[in-house]
């Protein structure tokens, strides 16, 4: 069975852009947990947060992860909050190489500043929110199989770094 590659990390870590590049290089499909949830629910994540709340979203996320963890040969991009539930990491590791894309809050902020689709960053001070979330979540991100520092690297360089470990 061929493993999945699973990308974790905070909003702005580059999970989608690196994931798409990796999928192309490996000739794997690219799957994104947020996109799957939006497709199956028929509404945007921001709408789910607004009408049903974050707890409801986390349940959908957990169920989605449990299901896709049984896949093979997929590059999977996870939502930034998915590892708040350690059960999700356990599932993702069953058949996946988990990869933490690490960056400082300042770098993450510079990458998300122009985007408006993330409900948790619609606050007065998104940088402070990113710092708070990183503080809360990083201990679980660091339990990933590999940690890739993404500062000052191109998407191509990051993807190649992951493939080297994956093919090892
Ligand atoms: C979230 C991150 C988002 C999305 C949702 C909540 C989070 O995904 O799942 O808005 O809690 O950090 P990205 O990390 O892909 O932006």
Coordinates of N, CA, C and O and ligand atoms in Angstrom, one line a residue:
X1 N 0.8 -1.2 0.0 CA 0.0 0.0 0.0 C 0.9 1.3 0.0 O 1.8 1.4 0.8
X2 N 0.6 2.2 -0.9 CA 1.4 3.4 -1.0 C 0.9 4.4 0.0 O -0.3 4.7 0.0
X3 N 1.7 5.0 0.7 CA 1.3 6.0 1.7 C 0.8 7.3 1.1 O 1.0 7.6 0.0
X4 N 0.1 8.0 2.0 CA -0.3 9.3 1.7 C 0.8 10.3 2.2 O 1.5 9.9 3.1
X5 N 0.8 11.5 1.7 CA 1.6 12.6 2.3 C 0.6 13.5 2.9 O -0.4 14.0 2.2
X6 N 0.7 13.8 4.2 CA -0.3 14.7 4.9 C 0.4 15.9 5.4 O 1.4 15.9 6.1
X7 N -0.1 17.1 4.9 CA 0.4 18.4 5.3 C -0.3 19.0 6.5 O -1.6 19.1 6.4
X8 N 0.4 19.3 7.5 CA -0.3 20.0 8.7 C 0.5 21.3 9.0 O 1.6 21.5 8.5
X9 N -0.2 22.2 9.7 CA 0.4 23.4 10.1 C -0.7 24.5 10.1 O -1.8 24.3 9.7
X10 N -0.3 25.7 10.5 CA -1.2 26.8 10.7 C -1.7 27.3 9.4 O -1.1 27.1 8.3
X11 N -2.7 28.2 9.5 CA -3.2 28.9 8.3 C -2.0 29.7 7.7 O -1.3 30.3 8.5
X12 N -1.9 29.6 6.4 CA -0.8 30.3 5.8 C 0.5 29.5 5.7 O 1.6 30.0 5.2
X13 N 0.5 28.3 6.2 CA 1.7 27.5 6.2 C 2.1 27.1 4.8 O 3.3 26.7 4.5
X14 N 1.2 27.1 3.9 CA 1.5 26.7 2.5 C 1.0 25.3 2.2 O 1.4 24.7 1.2
X15 N 0.1 24.8 3.0 CA -0.4 23.4 2.8 C -1.0 23.2 1.4 O -0.8 22.2 0.8
X16 N -1.8 24.2 0.9 CA -2.4 24.0 -0.4 C -1.5 24.1 -1.5 O -1.4 23.3 -2.4
X17 N -0.7 25.2 -1.5 CA 0.3 25.4 -2.6 C 1.3 24.3 -2.7 O 1.6 23.8 -3.7
X18 N 1.9 24.0 -1.5 CA 2.9 22.9 -1.5 C 2.2 21.6 -1.9 O 2.8 20.7 -2.6
X19 N 1.0 21.3 -1.3 CA 0.3 20.1 -1.6 C 0.0 19.9 -3.1 O 0.2 18.8 -3.6
X20 N -0.4 21.0 -3.7 CA -0.7 20.8 -5.2 C 0.6 20.5 -6.0 O 0.6 19.7 -6.9
X21 N 1.7 21.1 -5.6 CA 3.0 20.9 -6.2 C 3.4 19.5 -6.0 O 3.9 18.8 -6.9
X22 N 3.3 19.0 -4.8 CA 3.7 17.6 -4.4 C 2.9 16.6 -5.2 O 3.4 15.6 -5.7
X23 N 1.6 16.9 -5.3 CA 0.7 15.9 -6.0 C 1.1 15.8 -7.4 O 1.2 14.7 -8.0
X24 N 1.5 16.9 -8.0 CA 1.9 16.9 -9.4 C 3.2 16.1 -9.6 O 3.3 15.2 -10.4
X25 N 4.1 16.4 -8.7 CA 5.4 15.7 -8.8 C 5.3 14.2 -8.5 O 6.1 13.4 -9.1
X26 N 4.4 13.8 -7.6 CA 4.3 12.4 -7.3 C 3.3 11.6 -8.1 O 3.1 10.4 -8.0
X27 N 2.5 12.4 -8.9 CA 1.4 11.9 -9.7 C 0.4 11.3 -8.8 O -0.2 10.2 -9.0
X28 N 0.1 12.0 -7.6 CA -0.9 11.6 -6.7 C -2.1 12.6 -6.8 O -1.9 13.7 -7.3
X29 N -3.2 12.2 -6.3 CA -4.3 13.2 -6.3 C -4.1 14.1 -5.1 O -3.6 13.7 -4.1
X30 N -4.6 15.3 -5.2 CA -4.5 16.3 -4.1 C -5.9 16.4 -3.5 O -6.9 16.7 -4.2
X31 N -5.9 16.1 -2.2 CA -7.2 16.2 -1.4 C -7.0 17.3 -0.3 O -6.0 17.3 0.3
X32 N -8.1 18.0 -0.1 CA -8.0 19.1 0.9 C -9.2 18.9 1.8 O -10.4 18.9 1.3
X33 N -9.0 18.8 3.1 CA -10.1 18.4 4.0 C -11.2 19.5 4.0 O -12.4 19.3 4.0
X34 N -10.7 20.8 4.0 CA -11.7 21.9 3.9 C -12.6 21.8 2.7 O -13.8 22.0 2.7
X35 N -11.9 21.6 1.5 CA -12.7 21.5 0.3 C -13.7 20.3 0.3 O -14.8 20.5 -0.2
X36 N -13.3 19.2 0.9 CA -14.2 18.0 1.0 C -15.4 18.4 1.8 O -16.5 18.1 1.5
X37 N -15.1 19.1 2.9 CA -16.2 19.5 3.8 C -17.2 20.4 3.1 O -18.4 20.3 3.1
X38 N -16.6 21.4 2.4 CA -17.4 22.3 1.6 C -18.3 21.6 0.5 O -19.4 21.9 0.4
X39 N -17.6 20.7 -0.1 CA -18.4 19.9 -1.2 C -19.5 19.1 -0.6 O -20.6 19.1 -1.1
X40 N -19.2 18.4 0.5 CA -20.2 17.5 1.1 C -21.4 18.3 1.8 O -22.5 17.9 1.7
X41 N -21.0 19.4 2.4 CA -22.0 20.2 3.0 C -22.7 21.2 2.1 O -23.8 21.7 2.4
X42 N -22.1 21.5 1.0 CA -22.7 22.4 0.0 C -22.6 23.9 0.4 O -23.3 24.7 -0.1
X43 N -21.8 24.2 1.4 CA -21.6 25.6 1.9 C -20.1 25.8 2.2 O -19.4 24.9 2.4
X44 N -19.8 27.1 2.3 CA -18.4 27.5 2.6 C -18.1 27.3 4.1 O -19.0 27.3 4.9
X45 N -16.8 27.0 4.4 CA -16.4 26.8 5.8 C -16.9 28.0 6.7 O -17.4 27.9 7.8
X46 N -16.7 29.2 6.1 CA -17.1 30.4 6.9 C -18.6 30.4 7.3 O -19.0 30.8 8.4
X47 N -19.4 29.9 6.4 CA -20.8 29.8 6.6 C -21.1 28.7 7.7 O -22.0 28.9 8.6
X48 N -20.4 27.6 7.7 CA -20.5 26.6 8.7 C -20.2 27.2 10.1 O -20.9 27.0 11.1
X49 N -19.1 27.9 10.2 CA -18.7 28.5 11.4 C -19.9 29.5 11.9 O -20.2 29.5 13.1
X50 N -20.4 30.2 10.9 CA -21.4 31.3 11.3 C -22.7 30.6 11.7 O -23.3 31.0 12.8
X51 N -23.2 29.6 11.0 CA -24.5 29.1 11.3 C -24.5 27.9 12.3 O -25.4 27.8 13.1
X52 N -23.4 27.1 12.3 CA -23.5 25.9 13.1 C -22.4 26.0 14.2 O -22.4 25.2 15.2
X53 N -21.4 26.8 14.1 CA -20.4 27.0 15.1 C -19.1 26.1 14.9 O -19.2 25.2 14.1
X54 N -18.1 26.5 15.6 CA -16.8 25.8 15.4 C -16.8 24.3 15.9 O -16.3 23.4 15.2
X55 N -17.6 24.0 17.0 CA -17.6 22.7 17.5 C -18.2 21.7 16.4 O -17.7 20.6 16.2
X56 N -19.2 22.2 15.8 CA -19.9 21.4 14.7 C -18.9 21.2 13.6 O -18.7 20.0 13.1
X57 N -18.2 22.2 13.2 CA -17.1 22.1 12.1 C -16.1 21.1 12.5 O -15.7 20.2 11.7
X58 N -15.6 21.1 13.8 CA -14.6 20.2 14.2 C -15.1 18.7 14.1 O -14.3 17.8 13.9
X59 N -16.3 18.5 14.3 CA -16.9 17.1 14.2 C -16.9 16.7 12.7 O -16.5 15.5 12.4
X60 N -17.2 17.6 11.8 CA -17.2 17.3 10.4 C -15.7 17.0 10.0 O -15.5 16.1 9.2
X61 N -14.8 17.8 10.5 CA -13.4 17.6 10.2 C -12.9 16.3 10.7 O -12.2 15.6 9.9
X62 N -13.3 15.9 11.9 CA -12.8 14.6 12.4 C -13.4 13.5 11.6 O -12.6 12.5 11.3
X63 N -14.6 13.5 11.2 CA -15.2 12.4 10.4 C -14.6 12.4 9.0 O -14.3 11.3 8.5
X64 N -14.3 13.5 8.5 CA -13.6 13.6 7.1 C -12.2 13.0 7.2 O -11.8 12.1 6.4
X65 N -11.5 13.3 8.3 CA -10.1 12.8 8.4 C -10.1 11.3 8.6 O -9.3 10.6 8.1
X66 N -11.1 10.8 9.5 CA -11.2 9.4 9.7 C -11.4 8.6 8.4 O -10.8 7.6 8.1
X67 N -12.2 9.2 7.5 CA -12.5 8.5 6.3 C -11.3 8.6 5.3 O -10.9 7.5 4.7
X68 N -10.7 9.7 5.1 CA -9.7 9.8 4.1 C -8.4 9.2 4.6 O -7.5 9.0 3.7
X69 N -8.3 8.9 5.9 CA -7.0 8.3 6.3 C -6.9 6.9 5.8 O -5.9 6.2 5.9
X70 N -8.0 6.3 5.3 CA -8.0 5.0 4.7 C -7.5 5.0 3.3 O -7.4 3.9 2.7
X71 N -7.3 6.1 2.8 CA -6.9 6.2 1.3 C -5.4 5.8 1.2 O -4.7 5.6 2.1
X72 N -5.0 5.8 -0.1 CA -3.6 5.6 -0.4 C -3.3 6.5 -1.6 O -4.2 6.9 -2.4
X73 N -2.0 6.8 -1.7 CA -1.5 7.6 -2.8 C -2.3 9.0 -3.0 O -2.7 9.3 -4.1
X74 N -2.5 9.6 -1.9 CA -3.1 11.0 -1.9 C -2.1 12.0 -1.2 O -1.5 11.6 -0.3
X75 N -2.1 13.2 -1.7 CA -1.5 14.3 -0.9 C -2.7 15.0 -0.2 O -3.6 15.4 -0.9
X76 N -2.6 15.0 1.1 CA -3.8 15.5 1.8 C -3.4 16.8 2.6 O -2.4 16.8 3.4
X77 N -4.1 17.9 2.3 CA -3.9 19.1 3.0 C -5.0 19.2 4.1 O -6.2 19.1 3.8
X78 N -4.6 19.5 5.4 CA -5.5 19.5 6.5 C -5.8 20.9 6.9 O -4.9 21.8 6.7
X79 N -6.9 21.2 7.5 CA -7.2 22.5 8.1 C -6.3 22.7 9.3 O -5.9 21.8 10.0
X80 N -5.9 24.0 9.5 CA -5.0 24.4 10.5 C -5.3 23.9 11.9 O -4.5 23.7 12.8
X81 N -6.6 23.7 12.2 CA -7.0 23.4 13.6 C -7.2 21.9 13.8 O -7.6 21.4 14.9
X82 N -7.0 21.1 12.7 CA -7.3 19.7 12.8 C -6.5 18.9 13.9 O -7.1 18.0 14.5
X83 N -5.3 19.3 14.1 CA -4.5 18.6 15.2 C -4.8 19.0 16.6 O -4.2 18.5 17.5
X84 N -5.8 19.9 16.8 CA -6.2 20.2 18.1 C -6.8 18.9 18.7 O -6.8 18.8 19.9
X85 N -7.3 18.1 17.9 CA -7.8 16.7 18.3 C -6.7 15.7 18.0 O -6.6 15.4 16.8
X86 N -6.1 15.2 19.0 CA -5.0 14.3 18.7 C -5.4 13.0 18.0 O -4.6 12.4 17.3
X87 N -6.7 12.6 18.1 CA -7.2 11.5 17.4 C -7.0 11.7 15.9 O -6.8 10.7 15.2
X88 N -7.1 12.9 15.4 CA -6.9 13.2 14.0 C -5.5 12.8 13.6 O -5.3 12.3 12.5
X89 N -4.5 13.2 14.4 CA -3.1 12.9 14.0 C -2.9 11.4 14.0 O -2.3 10.9 13.1
X90 N -3.5 10.7 15.0 CA -3.4 9.2 15.0 C -3.9 8.6 13.7 O -3.3 7.8 13.1
X91 N -5.1 9.1 13.3 CA -5.7 8.6 12.1 C -4.8 8.9 10.8 O -4.6 8.0 10.0
X92 N -4.4 10.1 10.8 CA -3.6 10.5 9.6 C -2.3 9.8 9.5 O -1.8 9.5 8.4
X93 N -1.8 9.4 10.6 CA -0.5 8.7 10.6 C -0.6 7.2 10.2 O 0.4 6.6 9.9
X94 N -1.8 6.7 10.3 CA -2.1 5.3 10.0 C -1.5 4.9 8.6 O -0.9 3.9 8.5
X95 N -1.8 5.7 7.7 CA -1.3 5.4 6.4 C -0.7 6.7 5.7 O -0.7 6.8 4.5
X96 N -0.1 7.5 6.5 CA 0.4 8.8 5.9 C 1.7 9.2 6.6 O 1.9 9.0 7.8
X97 N 2.5 9.8 5.7 CA 3.7 10.5 6.3 C 3.2 11.9 6.6 O 2.8 12.7 5.7
X98 N 3.2 12.3 7.9 CA 2.7 13.6 8.3 C 3.9 14.6 8.3 O 5.0 14.3 8.8
X99 N 3.6 15.8 7.7 CA 4.6 16.8 7.5 C 4.1 18.1 8.1 O 3.1 18.6 7.6
X100 N 4.9 18.6 9.0 CA 4.5 19.9 9.6 C 5.3 21.0 8.8 O 6.5 21.1 8.7
X101 N 4.5 21.9 8.2 CA 5.1 23.0 7.4 C 5.2 24.2 8.4 O 4.2 24.8 8.8
X102 N 6.4 24.5 8.8 CA 6.6 25.4 9.9 C 7.0 26.8 9.4 O 7.8 26.9 8.5
X103 N 6.4 27.8 10.1 CA 6.8 29.2 9.8 C 6.4 30.1 11.0 O 5.6 29.7 11.8
X104 N 7.1 31.2 11.1 CA 6.8 32.1 12.2 C 5.4 32.8 12.0 O 4.9 32.9 10.9
X105 N 4.8 33.3 13.1 CA 3.6 34.0 13.0 C 3.6 35.2 12.0 O 2.7 35.4 11.3
X106 N 4.8 35.9 12.0 CA 4.9 37.0 11.1 C 4.8 36.6 9.6 O 4.2 37.2 8.8
X107 N 5.5 35.5 9.3 CA 5.5 35.0 7.9 C 4.1 34.5 7.6 O 3.6 34.8 6.5
X108 N 3.5 33.8 8.5 CA 2.1 33.3 8.3 C 1.2 34.5 8.0 O 0.4 34.5 7.1
X109 N 1.3 35.5 8.8 CA 0.5 36.7 8.7 C 0.7 37.3 7.3 O -0.3 37.7 6.6
X110 N 1.9 37.4 6.9 CA 2.2 38.1 5.6 C 1.6 37.3 4.4 O 1.2 37.8 3.4
X111 N 1.4 35.9 4.6 CA 0.8 35.1 3.6 C -0.7 35.1 3.6 O -1.3 34.8 2.5
X112 N -1.3 35.5 4.7 CA -2.8 35.4 4.7 C -3.5 36.8 4.7 O -4.7 36.9 4.6
X113 N -2.6 37.8 4.8 CA -3.2 39.2 5.0 C -4.2 39.6 3.9 O -5.1 40.3 4.2
X114 N -4.0 39.1 2.7 CA -4.9 39.6 1.6 C -6.1 38.7 1.5 O -7.0 39.0 0.7
X115 N -6.2 37.6 2.3 CA -7.3 36.7 2.2 C -8.4 36.9 3.2 O -8.1 37.3 4.4
X116 N -9.6 36.7 2.9 CA -10.7 37.0 3.8 C -11.6 35.8 4.2 O -12.6 35.9 4.9
X117 N -11.2 34.6 3.6 CA -12.1 33.4 3.8 C -12.0 32.7 5.1 O -12.7 31.7 5.4
X118 N -11.0 33.1 6.0 CA -10.8 32.3 7.2 C -11.5 32.9 8.4 O -11.0 34.0 8.9
X119 N -12.5 32.3 8.9 CA -13.3 32.9 10.0 C -12.5 33.3 11.2 O -12.7 34.3 11.8
X120 N -11.5 32.4 11.5 CA -10.8 32.7 12.8 C -9.9 33.9 12.7 O -9.4 34.4 13.7
X121 N -9.6 34.4 11.5 CA -8.7 35.5 11.3 C -9.5 36.8 11.0 O -8.9 37.9 10.8
X122 N -10.8 36.7 11.1 CA -11.6 38.0 11.0 C -11.7 38.7 12.3 O -12.8 38.8 12.9
X123 N -10.6 39.1 12.8 CA -10.5 39.8 14.1 C -9.8 41.1 13.9 O -9.1 41.3 12.9
X124 N -9.7 41.9 15.0 CA -9.0 43.1 14.9 C -7.5 42.9 14.7 O -6.9 43.7 14.1
X125 N -7.0 41.9 15.3 CA -5.6 41.7 15.3 C -5.2 40.2 14.9 O -4.9 39.4 15.7
X126 N -5.2 40.0 13.6 CA -5.0 38.6 13.1 C -3.6 38.1 13.5 O -3.4 36.9 13.7
X127 N -2.6 38.9 13.6 CA -1.3 38.5 13.9 C -1.3 37.9 15.4 O -0.7 36.8 15.6
X128 N -1.9 38.6 16.3 CA -2.0 38.1 17.7 C -2.8 36.8 17.7 O -2.4 35.9 18.5
X129 N -3.8 36.7 16.8 CA -4.6 35.4 16.8 C -3.7 34.3 16.3 O -3.7 33.2 16.9
X130 N -2.8 34.6 15.3 CA -1.9 33.5 14.8 C -0.9 33.1 15.9 O -0.6 31.9 16.1
X131 N -0.4 34.1 16.6 CA 0.5 33.8 17.7 C -0.1 32.9 18.8 O 0.4 31.9 19.2
X132 N -1.4 33.3 19.1 CA -2.1 32.5 20.1 C -2.4 31.1 19.6 O -2.2 30.1 20.4
X133 N -2.8 30.9 18.4 CA -3.1 29.6 17.8 C -1.8 28.7 17.7 O -1.8 27.5 18.0
X134 N -0.7 29.4 17.4 CA 0.5 28.6 17.2 C 1.0 28.1 18.6 O 1.4 26.9 18.8
X135 N 0.9 29.0 19.6 CA 1.2 28.6 21.0 C 0.4 27.4 21.4 O 0.9 26.5 22.0
X136 N -0.9 27.4 21.1 CA -1.8 26.4 21.5 C -1.6 25.1 20.7 O -1.7 24.0 21.3
X137 N -1.3 25.2 19.4 CA -1.3 24.0 18.6 C 0.1 23.4 18.3 O 0.2 22.2 17.8
X138 N 1.2 24.2 18.5 CA 2.4 23.7 17.9 C 2.9 22.4 18.5 O 3.5 21.6 17.9
X139 N 2.6 22.1 19.8 CA 3.1 20.9 20.4 C 2.5 19.7 19.7 O 3.2 18.7 19.5
X140 N 1.4 19.8 19.1 CA 0.8 18.6 18.3 C 1.4 18.6 16.9 O 1.7 17.6 16.4
X141 N 1.6 19.8 16.3 CA 2.2 19.8 15.0 C 3.6 19.1 15.0 O 4.0 18.5 14.1
X142 N 4.3 19.4 16.2 CA 5.6 18.9 16.3 C 5.7 17.3 16.5 O 6.8 16.8 16.4
X143 N 4.5 16.7 16.6 CA 4.5 15.2 16.7 C 4.4 14.6 15.3 O 4.4 13.4 15.1
X144 N 4.5 15.5 14.2 CA 4.5 15.0 12.9 C 5.7 14.2 12.6 O 6.7 14.3 13.3
X145 N 5.7 13.4 11.5 CA 6.9 12.6 11.2 C 8.0 13.4 10.7 O 9.2 13.2 11.1
X146 N 7.8 14.5 10.0 CA 8.9 15.4 9.6 C 8.4 16.9 9.8 O 7.3 17.2 9.7
X147 N 9.4 17.7 10.0 CA 9.2 19.1 10.2 C 10.0 19.8 9.1 O 11.2 19.6 9.0
X148 N 9.3 20.6 8.3 CA 10.0 21.3 7.3 C 9.9 22.8 7.5 O 8.8 23.4 7.7
X149 N 11.0 23.5 7.6 CA 11.1 24.9 7.8 C 10.8 25.6 6.5 O 11.5 25.3 5.5
X150 N 9.8 26.4 6.4 CA 9.4 26.9 5.1 C 9.9 28.3 4.8 O 9.7 28.8 3.7
X151 N 10.5 29.0 5.8 CA 10.9 30.4 5.6 C 11.9 30.5 4.5 O 12.9 29.7 4.4
X152 N 11.8 31.5 3.6 CA 12.7 31.8 2.6 C 13.0 30.6 1.6 O 14.0 30.5 1.1
X153 N 12.0 29.7 1.5 CA 12.1 28.7 0.5 C 11.0 28.8 -0.5 O 9.9 29.2 -0.2
X154 N 11.3 28.3 -1.7 CA 10.2 28.3 -2.7 C 9.3 27.1 -2.5 O 9.7 26.1 -1.9
X155 N 8.1 27.1 -3.1 CA 7.2 26.0 -3.1 C 7.9 24.7 -3.6 O 7.8 23.6 -3.1
X156 N 8.6 24.9 -4.7 CA 9.3 23.8 -5.4 C 10.4 23.2 -4.4 O 10.5 22.0 -4.3
X157 N 11.1 24.1 -3.8 CA 12.2 23.6 -2.8 C 11.5 22.8 -1.7 O 12.0 21.7 -1.3
X158 N 10.4 23.3 -1.2 CA 9.8 22.6 0.0 C 9.3 21.2 -0.5 O 9.4 20.2 0.2
X159 N 8.6 21.2 -1.7 CA 8.1 20.0 -2.2 C 9.2 19.0 -2.4 O 9.1 17.8 -2.0
X160 N 10.3 19.4 -3.0 CA 11.5 18.5 -3.2 C 12.0 17.9 -1.9 O 12.4 16.7 -1.8
X161 N 12.1 18.8 -0.9 CA 12.6 18.3 0.4 C 11.7 17.2 1.0 O 12.2 16.2 1.5
X162 N 10.4 17.4 0.8 CA 9.5 16.4 1.3 C 9.6 15.1 0.5 O 9.6 14.0 1.1
X163 N 9.7 15.2 -0.8 CA 9.8 14.0 -1.6 C 11.1 13.2 -1.3 O 11.0 11.9 -1.3
X164 N 12.1 13.9 -1.0 CA 13.4 13.2 -0.6 C 13.2 12.2 0.5 O 13.6 11.1 0.6
X165 N 12.4 12.7 1.6 CA 12.2 11.9 2.8 C 11.2 10.8 2.4 O 11.3 9.7 2.8
X166 N 10.1 11.2 1.6 CA 9.1 10.3 1.3 C 9.6 9.1 0.5 O 9.2 7.9 0.7
X167 N 10.5 9.3 -0.4 CA 11.1 8.2 -1.2 C 12.2 7.4 -0.6 O 12.7 6.5 -1.1
X168 N 12.6 7.9 0.6 CA 13.7 7.3 1.3 C 13.5 5.8 1.7 O 12.5 5.5 2.2
Ligands
LIG1 C1 -8.8 26.7 10.5 C2 -8.1 26.7 9.4 C3 -8.7 26.7 8.0 C4 -10.1 26.1 8.1 C5 -10.9 26.8 9.2 C6 -10.3 26.7 10.6 C7 -8.1 26.7 11.8 O1 -7.9 25.9 7.1 O2 -10.1 24.7 8.4 O3 -11.1 28.1 8.7 O4 -8.7 26.4 12.9 O5 -6.9 27.0 11.8 P1 -6.5 26.4 6.6 O6 -5.4 26.0 7.6 O7 -6.3 25.5 5.3 O8 -6.6 27.8 6.3

